Amino acid sequence: MKFWSFLLIVFLAIIQTTIMHYFSIKLGMVNLILVIFIMMLFLKHFESALIWAAFGGLILDLLSSTPSGMYFLGFMIIYFALALFFKTFEFEEVIVLLIIMIVASTCFDLFSLVYLDLWGIRLPIHDFSNIIIFDTLLNTIFICIIYPILISINKYFSAKKQRIITISEFYK
Amino acid sequence: MKLTGIKILILVLVAICAISLIVPRRYFWNPIKGTAAMIIAPAQKVLNTSASSVFGFFSTISRISQLAKENESLREERDKLLSEKVKLLEDEKENEILRQQLNFQKKNPFKLVPGQVIAKDPTNIQETFSIDVGANDGVKESMPVISSGMMVGKVSEVGPTSSKVLLITNPNSIVNGMLQESRAYGLVRGELGYGLIMDSIPQDTKINVSDLVVTSGLGGNYPKGLILGEVTEIISKQGEIFQSATLRPILDFNKLELVFVILGVE
C-alpha cells in the first residue's frame, strides 16, 4: 500500500508540472498534493497524510526551480499545525474542511512569499495577491470535486476490510 | 518513543533539507535535482505532449469563429509582409555589396540546440519551464533561450538531460533592452503574470505605442537584436529623469512548445 502511495505521489507531482497549468486562472493553480494530504488529515489518516506531505513536498522541490525545501518545509508546517488541530478538536462537517482548505492554501502561499524573500527573490505583493486568491479558489473548488470521490473509495476499502475480518472470524 | 519506518523516513528527509540549506546549492541540491529530472523527464515529456495535443484540440474547437477572423486578418498581413519582404531582399543585397566594399565582417549566425518544453513549475510563483536538453547537449547555465527570433529567457539550472529556463517575465529577470525606433536604451524587467516593464528610458526619448523593444547586447549576456516585446503603455512623469513603458511579450509563453538554446556563434 505504501509503495503505491509513493508511486501515486510521483505520478501526481508529474501531473502537477505538466497538466495542471492548463487549468490555471490568473496565475492560480490547484496544488494536488496539498489538497490530498489535507483531505487525509480531515479523515484522520495521520500517517498517510505525513507521507504525502513529506514525500510530496520533496518531489515538488526536486521538480521546481524554487529554492530547495520550500514545498517540503511549507507542507510540513501545515501538516503539524493541522494534525494538532484535528487531534484536539472533533469535526466532521464538510464546511470545516473547506475553511481549513482556504486557510491552508493562503498560509502556504504566504509561507512561499516569505521563504522566497529570505532567498533574495522578491515578488511584488499586488501581483502575488492574485496567486493567493486564485490558488485558494481553485484548491477549494477542487476539494469540493475530489472529496466525495475519496469518501466513496474510503467506504469501499473499509467495507472490503470489514468483509475480510468477518470471513476470517467465521472460519475461526 | 518508538521509531517507525515513516518517522525514520521523515527524519531522513528533514536531514536532507537541513543539509541543502547549509551546503551550497550547486554541490548538493543540483546533482540530486539533475538525477531526479533525468528519471522523471521522459514521463513528463510523454504527458506534456499528450496534454498539449488534447488541450490544443479543444481550444481550437472553442475558438473556431475567432480563428476565422484571425485568419482573415493574417491574410491581409501576409500580403503586406510580402511586399515588405521584396523590399528587404533588395536592401539585403545592397547591404551585402556595401559590406564587401567596406570590408565588413558578416554577422555570425548562432549555434542553436532545439529543446522541447516538457514541464512547468508546480506553481506559477516562479515563471520557469523545463526543456529536454541538458549538459549532454552542451547546454550551460545562463545561456540565452529564444523562439522564432524572440527572447524567451535564460538557462537557470542544468541537468544531464534536461534544463530549467527562467523566463524574461520572471520578476527577477533583467535584460538590457533598446527601443528599435528611437534606439534608446533601457532596462527590461519581468512582472508576475507574463508581463514586462522597460524603465530607465531617458525622458527626452520619443516612445510610441506598439514600438518594438529588442535586446541591446549591452553587458554581453544576450545577443543584440532579439525581440523582447512591444510597447503597450508609456509611463512618463514630469520632473523625472527617466520614463518607463509597459511591454507586451509577442510570444505567448504559456503555449511555448519548442525553444532554442544559443550555445554560441558559429
Tab-separated table of C-alpha atoms in Angstrom:
chain	number	residue	atom	x	y	z
A	1	MET	CA	0.000	0.000	0.000
A	2	LYS	CA	2.801	2.398	0.966
A	3	PHE	CA	4.716	1.590	-2.226
A	4	TRP	CA	1.633	2.516	-4.255
A	5	SER	CA	1.318	5.735	-2.259
A	6	PHE	CA	4.875	6.730	-3.200
A	7	LEU	CA	4.218	5.895	-6.836
A	8	LEU	CA	0.965	7.870	-6.805
A	9	ILE	CA	2.725	10.880	-5.247
A	10	VAL	CA	5.367	10.852	-8.019
A	11	PHE	CA	2.628	10.500	-10.644
A	12	LEU	CA	0.635	13.418	-9.208
A	13	ALA	CA	3.783	15.566	-8.991
A	14	ILE	CA	4.368	14.898	-12.700
A	15	ILE	CA	0.720	15.792	-13.437
A	16	GLN	CA	1.224	18.990	-11.412
A	17	THR	CA	4.148	20.066	-13.614
A	18	THR	CA	2.718	19.011	-16.962
A	19	ILE	CA	-1.076	19.233	-16.966
A	20	MET	CA	-2.254	21.484	-14.126
A	21	HIS	CA	-1.016	24.693	-15.775
A	22	TYR	CA	-3.686	24.192	-18.460
A	23	PHE	CA	-6.273	24.754	-15.717
A	24	SER	CA	-4.588	27.796	-14.204
A	25	ILE	CA	-6.601	31.000	-13.854
A	26	LYS	CA	-4.860	34.339	-13.347
A	27	LEU	CA	-1.660	32.622	-12.128
A	28	GLY	CA	-3.637	30.485	-9.663
A	29	MET	CA	-3.234	26.708	-9.855
A	30	VAL	CA	-4.531	23.671	-7.975
A	31	ASN	CA	-1.902	22.161	-5.668
A	32	LEU	CA	-2.792	18.457	-5.907
A	33	ILE	CA	-0.564	17.192	-3.103
A	34	LEU	CA	-1.612	19.924	-0.659
A	35	VAL	CA	-5.297	19.208	-1.309
A	36	ILE	CA	-4.885	15.451	-0.897
A	37	PHE	CA	-2.918	15.498	2.346
A	38	ILE	CA	-5.380	17.986	3.866
A	39	MET	CA	-8.252	15.638	2.995
A	40	MET	CA	-6.341	12.773	4.605
A	41	LEU	CA	-5.827	14.824	7.772
A	42	PHE	CA	-9.546	15.629	7.847
A	43	LEU	CA	-10.288	11.893	7.587
A	44	LYS	CA	-7.786	11.321	10.414
A	45	HIS	CA	-5.331	9.245	8.338
A	46	PHE	CA	-2.415	10.990	10.043
A	47	GLU	CA	0.300	8.562	8.985
A	48	SER	CA	-0.655	8.575	5.299
A	49	ALA	CA	-1.005	12.366	5.356
A	50	LEU	CA	2.530	12.632	6.776
A	51	ILE	CA	3.909	10.512	3.909
A	52	TRP	CA	2.063	12.666	1.368
A	53	ALA	CA	3.208	15.950	2.932
A	54	ALA	CA	6.862	14.923	3.345
A	55	PHE	CA	7.483	12.866	0.217
A	56	GLY	CA	5.200	15.025	-1.954
A	57	GLY	CA	6.961	18.175	-0.766
A	58	LEU	CA	10.354	16.682	-1.531
A	59	ILE	CA	9.336	15.569	-5.043
A	60	LEU	CA	7.859	19.006	-5.826
A	61	ASP	CA	11.088	20.597	-4.570
A	62	LEU	CA	13.060	18.354	-6.930
A	63	LEU	CA	10.863	19.265	-9.902
A	64	SER	CA	10.636	23.006	-9.264
A	65	SER	CA	13.127	25.798	-9.643
A	66	THR	CA	12.254	27.418	-6.331
A	67	PRO	CA	14.902	27.390	-3.571
A	68	SER	CA	15.403	23.964	-2.015
A	69	GLY	CA	12.985	22.915	0.693
A	70	MET	CA	10.172	25.389	0.011
A	71	TYR	CA	7.465	22.800	-0.622
A	72	PHE	CA	8.799	20.317	1.950
A	73	LEU	CA	9.010	22.843	4.792
A	74	GLY	CA	5.724	24.522	3.832
A	75	PHE	CA	3.855	21.208	3.743
A	76	MET	CA	5.411	20.011	6.997
A	77	ILE	CA	4.448	23.197	8.855
A	78	ILE	CA	0.864	22.878	7.570
A	79	TYR	CA	0.817	19.157	8.401
A	80	PHE	CA	1.926	19.568	12.037
A	81	ALA	CA	-0.372	22.556	12.648
A	82	LEU	CA	-3.411	20.749	11.217
A	83	ALA	CA	-2.572	17.392	12.823
A	84	LEU	CA	-2.515	19.133	16.201
A	85	PHE	CA	-5.795	20.864	15.371
A	86	PHE	CA	-7.586	17.665	14.297
A	87	LYS	CA	-6.223	15.717	17.285
A	88	THR	CA	-7.511	18.389	19.654
A	89	PHE	CA	-10.916	19.113	18.110
A	90	GLU	CA	-13.510	16.768	16.643
A	91	PHE	CA	-15.021	17.930	13.353
A	92	GLU	CA	-16.933	16.014	10.722
A	93	GLU	CA	-18.730	18.834	8.887
A	94	VAL	CA	-17.570	19.369	5.297
A	95	ILE	CA	-17.724	23.155	5.768
A	96	VAL	CA	-14.831	22.836	8.248
A	97	LEU	CA	-12.795	21.076	5.564
A	98	LEU	CA	-13.481	23.951	3.144
A	99	ILE	CA	-12.464	26.550	5.740
A	100	ILE	CA	-9.310	24.558	6.538
A	101	MET	CA	-8.505	24.372	2.815
A	102	ILE	CA	-8.869	28.150	2.409
A	103	VAL	CA	-6.659	28.813	5.440
A	104	ALA	CA	-4.035	26.191	4.479
A	105	SER	CA	-3.794	27.355	0.860
A	106	THR	CA	-3.411	31.002	1.915
A	107	CYS	CA	-0.847	30.078	4.586
A	108	PHE	CA	1.200	28.013	2.116
A	109	ASP	CA	1.299	30.876	-0.414
A	110	LEU	CA	2.253	33.375	2.289
A	111	PHE	CA	4.959	30.978	3.501
A	112	SER	CA	6.268	30.760	-0.110
A	113	LEU	CA	6.379	34.553	-0.337
A	114	VAL	CA	8.379	34.820	2.913
A	115	TYR	CA	10.643	31.870	2.024
A	116	LEU	CA	11.458	33.285	-1.427
A	117	ASP	CA	12.126	36.683	0.160
A	118	LEU	CA	14.619	35.043	2.545
A	119	TRP	CA	16.428	33.666	-0.517
A	120	GLY	CA	16.529	37.140	-2.092
A	121	ILE	CA	13.678	36.528	-4.541
A	122	ARG	CA	11.318	39.467	-4.074
A	123	LEU	CA	7.884	39.280	-5.632
A	124	PRO	CA	5.520	42.250	-5.903
A	125	ILE	CA	2.743	41.896	-3.304
A	126	HIS	CA	-0.041	43.167	-5.600
A	127	ASP	CA	0.764	40.507	-8.211
A	128	PHE	CA	1.238	37.858	-5.552
A	129	SER	CA	-2.209	38.576	-4.126
A	130	ASN	CA	-3.611	37.262	-7.437
A	131	ILE	CA	-1.771	33.985	-6.887
A	132	ILE	CA	-3.088	33.702	-3.308
A	133	ILE	CA	-6.723	34.437	-4.267
A	134	PHE	CA	-6.884	32.162	-7.301
A	135	ASP	CA	-4.800	29.344	-5.752
A	136	THR	CA	-7.214	29.301	-2.810
A	137	LEU	CA	-10.271	29.468	-5.037
A	138	LEU	CA	-9.103	26.636	-7.307
A	139	ASN	CA	-7.948	24.460	-4.406
A	140	THR	CA	-11.335	24.877	-2.705
A	141	ILE	CA	-13.255	24.051	-5.909
A	142	PHE	CA	-11.014	21.036	-6.469
A	143	ILE	CA	-11.540	19.718	-2.939
A	144	CYS	CA	-15.322	20.001	-3.471
A	145	ILE	CA	-14.962	17.735	-6.522
A	146	ILE	CA	-12.431	15.251	-5.174
A	147	TYR	CA	-13.672	14.859	-1.570
A	148	PRO	CA	-16.866	12.870	-2.422
A	149	ILE	CA	-14.761	10.594	-4.655
A	150	LEU	CA	-12.239	9.988	-1.863
A	151	ILE	CA	-15.055	9.289	0.602
A	152	SER	CA	-16.504	6.649	-1.769
A	153	ILE	CA	-13.086	5.000	-2.176
A	154	ASN	CA	-12.593	5.093	1.599
A	155	LYS	CA	-16.017	3.477	2.178
A	156	TYR	CA	-15.280	0.790	-0.419
A	157	PHE	CA	-11.968	-0.156	1.226
A	158	SER	CA	-13.497	-0.062	4.743
A	159	ALA	CA	-16.317	-2.388	3.618
A	160	LYS	CA	-13.815	-4.734	1.963
A	161	LYS	CA	-11.671	-4.805	5.116
A	162	GLN	CA	-14.773	-5.455	7.256
A	163	ARG	CA	-15.806	-8.330	4.977
A	164	ILE	CA	-12.364	-9.943	5.253
A	165	ILE	CA	-12.481	-9.651	9.066
A	166	THR	CA	-15.987	-11.202	9.180
A	167	ILE	CA	-14.942	-14.128	6.949
A	168	SER	CA	-11.782	-14.800	8.974
A	169	GLU	CA	-13.777	-14.693	12.221
A	170	PHE	CA	-16.298	-17.152	10.703
A	171	TYR	CA	-13.523	-19.652	9.916
A	172	LYS	CA	-12.084	-19.318	13.435
B	1	MET	CA	9.426	6.971	21.634
B	2	LYS	CA	9.262	4.143	19.147
B	3	LEU	CA	10.746	4.978	15.759
B	4	THR	CA	8.613	3.584	12.974
B	5	GLY	CA	9.708	3.377	9.328
B	6	ILE	CA	7.777	6.525	8.476
B	7	LYS	CA	9.328	8.541	11.279
B	8	ILE	CA	12.813	7.441	10.143
B	9	LEU	CA	11.940	8.451	6.581
B	10	ILE	CA	10.707	11.869	7.750
B	11	LEU	CA	13.888	12.352	9.790
B	12	VAL	CA	15.989	11.481	6.724
B	13	LEU	CA	14.004	13.965	4.612
B	14	VAL	CA	14.387	16.689	7.266
B	15	ALA	CA	18.133	15.966	7.361
B	16	ILE	CA	18.312	16.248	3.552
B	17	CYS	CA	16.528	19.608	3.680
B	18	ALA	CA	18.738	20.851	6.515
B	19	ILE	CA	21.903	19.840	4.622
B	20	SER	CA	20.588	21.511	1.463
B	21	LEU	CA	20.131	24.767	3.377
B	22	ILE	CA	23.734	24.712	4.601
B	23	VAL	CA	25.687	23.246	1.672
B	24	PRO	CA	25.806	25.425	-1.497
B	25	ARG	CA	23.063	24.551	-3.969
B	26	ARG	CA	25.381	23.584	-6.810
B	27	TYR	CA	27.257	20.949	-4.758
B	28	PHE	CA	24.330	19.227	-3.073
B	29	TRP	CA	20.890	20.063	-4.435
B	30	ASN	CA	21.681	20.491	-8.143
B	31	PRO	CA	23.130	16.961	-8.685
B	32	ILE	CA	20.114	15.423	-6.878
B	33	LYS	CA	17.729	17.562	-8.931
B	34	GLY	CA	19.589	16.657	-12.126
B	35	THR	CA	19.318	12.934	-11.403
B	36	ALA	CA	15.620	13.208	-10.466
B	37	ALA	CA	14.927	15.196	-13.640
B	38	MET	CA	16.766	12.575	-15.705
B	39	ILE	CA	14.468	9.840	-14.318
B	40	ILE	CA	11.231	11.827	-14.499
B	41	ALA	CA	11.813	13.810	-17.727
B	42	PRO	CA	10.684	11.001	-20.127
B	43	ALA	CA	7.350	10.677	-18.279
B	44	GLN	CA	6.934	14.464	-18.242
B	45	LYS	CA	7.660	14.623	-21.971
B	46	VAL	CA	5.033	11.978	-22.801
B	47	LEU	CA	2.368	13.547	-20.552
B	48	ASN	CA	3.070	17.097	-21.697
B	49	THR	CA	2.968	16.160	-25.386
B	50	SER	CA	-0.331	14.275	-24.986
B	51	ALA	CA	-1.875	17.022	-22.840
B	52	SER	CA	-0.795	19.735	-25.248
B	53	SER	CA	-2.404	17.942	-28.220
B	54	VAL	CA	-5.653	17.234	-26.299
B	55	PHE	CA	-5.968	20.785	-24.930
B	56	GLY	CA	-4.879	22.227	-28.291
B	57	PHE	CA	-7.697	20.321	-29.998
B	58	PHE	CA	-10.372	21.560	-27.564
B	59	SER	CA	-9.007	25.098	-27.596
B	60	THR	CA	-9.187	25.125	-31.433
B	61	ILE	CA	-12.808	23.940	-31.367
B	62	SER	CA	-13.823	26.589	-28.848
B	63	ARG	CA	-12.165	29.360	-30.866
B	64	ILE	CA	-13.373	28.493	-34.383
B	65	SER	CA	-15.211	31.785	-35.032
B	66	GLN	CA	-12.342	33.792	-33.586
B	67	LEU	CA	-9.873	31.796	-35.710
B	68	ALA	CA	-11.798	32.618	-38.893
B	69	LYS	CA	-11.467	36.347	-38.164
B	70	GLU	CA	-7.826	35.895	-37.217
B	71	ASN	CA	-7.237	34.013	-40.467
B	72	GLU	CA	-8.713	36.907	-42.452
B	73	SER	CA	-6.523	39.492	-40.755
B	74	LEU	CA	-3.461	37.245	-41.128
B	75	ARG	CA	-4.097	37.001	-44.879
B	76	GLU	CA	-4.117	40.801	-45.098
B	77	GLU	CA	-0.951	40.977	-43.020
B	78	ARG	CA	0.706	38.334	-45.226
B	79	ASP	CA	0.053	40.405	-48.356
B	80	LYS	CA	1.528	43.445	-46.661
B	81	LEU	CA	4.549	41.460	-45.478
B	82	LEU	CA	5.156	40.029	-48.955
B	83	SER	CA	5.738	43.485	-50.374
B	84	GLU	CA	7.934	44.325	-47.380
B	85	LYS	CA	9.904	41.102	-47.945
B	86	VAL	CA	10.675	42.083	-51.538
B	87	LYS	CA	11.934	45.458	-50.322
B	88	LEU	CA	14.016	43.815	-47.572
B	89	LEU	CA	15.593	41.375	-50.029
B	90	GLU	CA	16.649	44.309	-52.180
B	91	ASP	CA	18.053	46.064	-49.108
B	92	GLU	CA	19.899	42.906	-48.077
B	93	LYS	CA	21.583	42.625	-51.449
B	94	GLU	CA	22.549	46.285	-51.305
B	95	ASN	CA	23.798	45.779	-47.744
B	96	GLU	CA	25.917	42.825	-48.828
B	97	ILE	CA	27.522	44.808	-51.641
B	98	LEU	CA	28.262	47.675	-49.250
B	99	ARG	CA	29.725	45.268	-46.669
B	100	GLN	CA	32.016	43.798	-49.310
B	101	GLN	CA	33.099	47.250	-50.413
B	102	LEU	CA	33.738	48.391	-46.818
B	103	ASN	CA	35.294	45.032	-45.910
B	104	PHE	CA	32.831	44.474	-43.031
B	105	GLN	CA	32.516	41.015	-41.480
B	106	LYS	CA	29.173	39.319	-41.895
B	107	LYS	CA	27.164	38.774	-38.714
B	108	ASN	CA	27.777	35.316	-37.349
B	109	PRO	CA	24.750	33.023	-37.164
B	110	PHE	CA	24.018	31.415	-33.814
B	111	LYS	CA	24.846	27.846	-32.917
B	112	LEU	CA	21.499	26.593	-31.645
B	113	VAL	CA	20.232	23.474	-29.953
B	114	PRO	CA	16.468	22.823	-30.076
B	115	GLY	CA	14.676	21.894	-26.873
B	116	GLN	CA	11.132	20.716	-26.332
B	117	VAL	CA	9.206	22.152	-23.387
B	118	ILE	CA	8.444	19.173	-21.143
B	119	ALA	CA	7.193	20.664	-17.881
B	120	LYS	CA	6.438	23.842	-15.982
B	121	ASP	CA	6.928	24.883	-12.386
B	122	PRO	CA	4.500	23.190	-9.934
B	123	THR	CA	3.030	26.621	-9.137
B	124	ASN	CA	3.099	29.896	-11.026
B	125	ILE	CA	5.256	31.591	-8.397
B	126	GLN	CA	8.429	31.176	-10.444
B	127	GLU	CA	7.983	31.651	-14.174
B	128	THR	CA	10.149	28.791	-15.355
B	129	PHE	CA	9.843	25.684	-17.509
B	130	SER	CA	11.899	22.576	-18.241
B	131	ILE	CA	13.302	21.563	-21.619
B	132	ASP	CA	14.590	18.185	-22.782
B	133	VAL	CA	18.191	19.262	-23.463
B	134	GLY	CA	20.930	19.494	-20.862
B	135	ALA	CA	24.648	19.328	-20.197
B	136	ASN	CA	24.976	16.301	-22.519
B	137	ASP	CA	23.850	18.553	-25.406
B	138	GLY	CA	26.285	21.328	-24.496
B	139	VAL	CA	23.831	23.479	-22.543
B	140	LYS	CA	25.329	25.578	-19.746
B	141	GLU	CA	23.877	27.870	-17.109
B	142	SER	CA	22.960	31.440	-18.209
B	143	MET	CA	22.785	30.583	-21.919
B	144	PRO	CA	20.075	32.595	-23.741
B	145	VAL	CA	16.940	30.817	-24.921
B	146	ILE	CA	14.991	32.027	-27.958
B	147	SER	CA	11.985	31.083	-30.068
B	148	SER	CA	11.180	32.454	-33.546
B	149	GLY	CA	13.888	35.100	-33.129
B	150	MET	CA	12.347	36.327	-29.897
B	151	MET	CA	13.891	36.297	-26.475
B	152	VAL	CA	12.411	33.685	-24.133
B	153	GLY	CA	14.788	33.694	-21.154
B	154	LYS	CA	17.962	32.091	-19.914
B	155	VAL	CA	19.004	28.671	-18.649
B	156	SER	CA	18.893	28.711	-14.854
B	157	GLU	CA	19.619	25.067	-13.952
B	158	VAL	CA	21.291	22.336	-15.972
B	159	GLY	CA	20.886	18.607	-15.530
B	160	PRO	CA	22.461	15.894	-17.708
B	161	THR	CA	19.429	15.524	-19.996
B	162	SER	CA	17.185	18.448	-19.093
B	163	SER	CA	17.431	22.102	-18.080
B	164	LYS	CA	15.283	24.773	-16.487
B	165	VAL	CA	14.636	28.051	-18.262
B	166	LEU	CA	13.923	31.269	-16.367
B	167	LEU	CA	11.553	33.393	-18.450
B	168	ILE	CA	12.275	37.075	-19.126
B	169	THR	CA	8.924	37.759	-17.452
B	170	ASN	CA	10.219	36.415	-14.134
B	171	PRO	CA	10.290	39.329	-11.640
B	172	ASN	CA	13.973	38.615	-11.004
B	173	SER	CA	14.970	38.822	-14.655
B	174	ILE	CA	16.632	41.981	-16.006
B	175	VAL	CA	17.620	42.370	-19.673
B	176	ASN	CA	19.262	45.350	-21.360
B	177	GLY	CA	16.747	46.471	-23.968
B	178	MET	CA	16.626	49.002	-26.763
B	179	LEU	CA	13.692	50.719	-28.469
B	180	GLN	CA	14.018	49.755	-32.115
B	181	GLU	CA	12.728	53.080	-33.490
B	182	SER	CA	14.467	55.616	-31.271
B	183	ARG	CA	17.497	53.387	-30.414
B	184	ALA	CA	17.159	54.455	-26.763
B	185	TYR	CA	18.375	52.049	-24.106
B	186	GLY	CA	16.558	50.875	-21.005
B	187	LEU	CA	16.247	48.007	-18.564
B	188	VAL	CA	13.550	45.418	-19.222
B	189	ARG	CA	12.267	43.728	-16.075
B	190	GLY	CA	9.824	40.874	-15.701
B	191	GLU	CA	6.493	41.170	-13.939
B	192	LEU	CA	4.416	38.335	-12.464
B	193	GLY	CA	1.770	37.244	-14.948
B	194	TYR	CA	3.914	37.202	-18.096
B	195	GLY	CA	4.338	40.993	-18.260
B	196	LEU	CA	7.363	43.191	-18.915
B	197	ILE	CA	8.286	46.734	-17.962
B	198	MET	CA	11.058	48.811	-19.514
B	199	ASP	CA	12.452	51.530	-17.297
B	200	SER	CA	15.456	53.882	-17.185
B	201	ILE	CA	14.500	55.278	-20.602
B	202	PRO	CA	15.736	58.894	-20.947
B	203	GLN	CA	12.880	61.384	-20.598
B	204	ASP	CA	13.600	63.056	-23.973
B	205	THR	CA	13.104	59.788	-25.883
B	206	LYS	CA	10.021	59.674	-28.068
B	207	ILE	CA	8.168	56.417	-27.480
B	208	ASN	CA	5.125	55.287	-29.417
B	209	VAL	CA	2.656	52.572	-28.519
B	210	SER	CA	3.472	49.335	-30.438
B	211	ASP	CA	7.166	50.274	-30.840
B	212	LEU	CA	9.288	47.138	-30.724
B	213	VAL	CA	11.855	46.590	-27.976
B	214	VAL	CA	14.862	44.390	-28.733
B	215	THR	CA	17.880	43.219	-26.741
B	216	SER	CA	20.651	45.807	-26.865
B	217	GLY	CA	23.539	43.357	-26.489
B	218	LEU	CA	24.957	45.525	-23.674
B	219	GLY	CA	26.528	43.552	-20.870
B	220	GLY	CA	27.215	40.652	-23.199
B	221	ASN	CA	24.672	38.328	-21.611
B	222	TYR	CA	22.287	38.270	-24.553
B	223	PRO	CA	22.913	38.757	-28.277
B	224	LYS	CA	21.764	42.010	-29.861
B	225	GLY	CA	18.514	42.317	-31.794
B	226	LEU	CA	16.282	39.672	-30.222
B	227	ILE	CA	12.689	40.854	-29.821
B	228	LEU	CA	11.558	41.329	-26.216
B	229	GLY	CA	8.091	42.783	-26.755
B	230	GLU	CA	6.086	45.750	-27.943
B	231	VAL	CA	5.164	48.907	-26.068
B	232	THR	CA	1.583	48.979	-24.802
B	233	GLU	CA	1.712	51.903	-22.371
B	234	ILE	CA	4.061	54.811	-21.748
B	235	ILE	CA	4.560	55.938	-18.152
B	236	SER	CA	6.118	59.386	-18.145
B	237	LYS	CA	6.005	61.883	-15.277
B	238	GLN	CA	7.154	65.473	-15.496
B	239	GLY	CA	10.184	66.294	-13.387
B	240	GLU	CA	11.600	62.769	-13.510
B	241	ILE	CA	14.843	61.927	-15.300
B	242	PHE	CA	13.603	58.648	-16.717
B	243	GLN	CA	10.369	57.339	-18.145
B	244	SER	CA	9.168	53.773	-18.401
B	245	ALA	CA	6.978	51.693	-20.675
B	246	THR	CA	4.847	48.621	-20.205
B	247	LEU	CA	5.608	45.925	-22.754
B	248	ARG	CA	3.616	43.014	-24.054
B	249	PRO	CA	5.705	39.987	-24.997
B	250	ILE	CA	4.854	38.946	-28.549
B	251	LEU	CA	5.327	35.268	-27.716
B	252	ASP	CA	2.676	33.511	-25.681
B	253	PHE	CA	4.922	31.910	-23.064
B	254	ASN	CA	2.077	29.705	-21.903
B	255	LYS	CA	1.900	27.986	-25.282
B	256	LEU	CA	5.598	27.510	-25.983
B	257	GLU	CA	6.427	24.025	-27.224
B	258	LEU	CA	9.819	24.333	-28.895
B	259	VAL	CA	12.643	26.700	-27.989
B	260	PHE	CA	16.296	27.076	-28.971
B	261	VAL	CA	19.263	27.454	-26.653
B	262	ILE	CA	22.028	29.665	-28.057
B	263	LEU	CA	25.226	27.721	-27.439
B	264	GLY	CA	27.397	30.353	-29.086
B	265	VAL	CA	28.221	31.742	-32.507
B	266	GLU	CA	29.336	29.556	-35.374
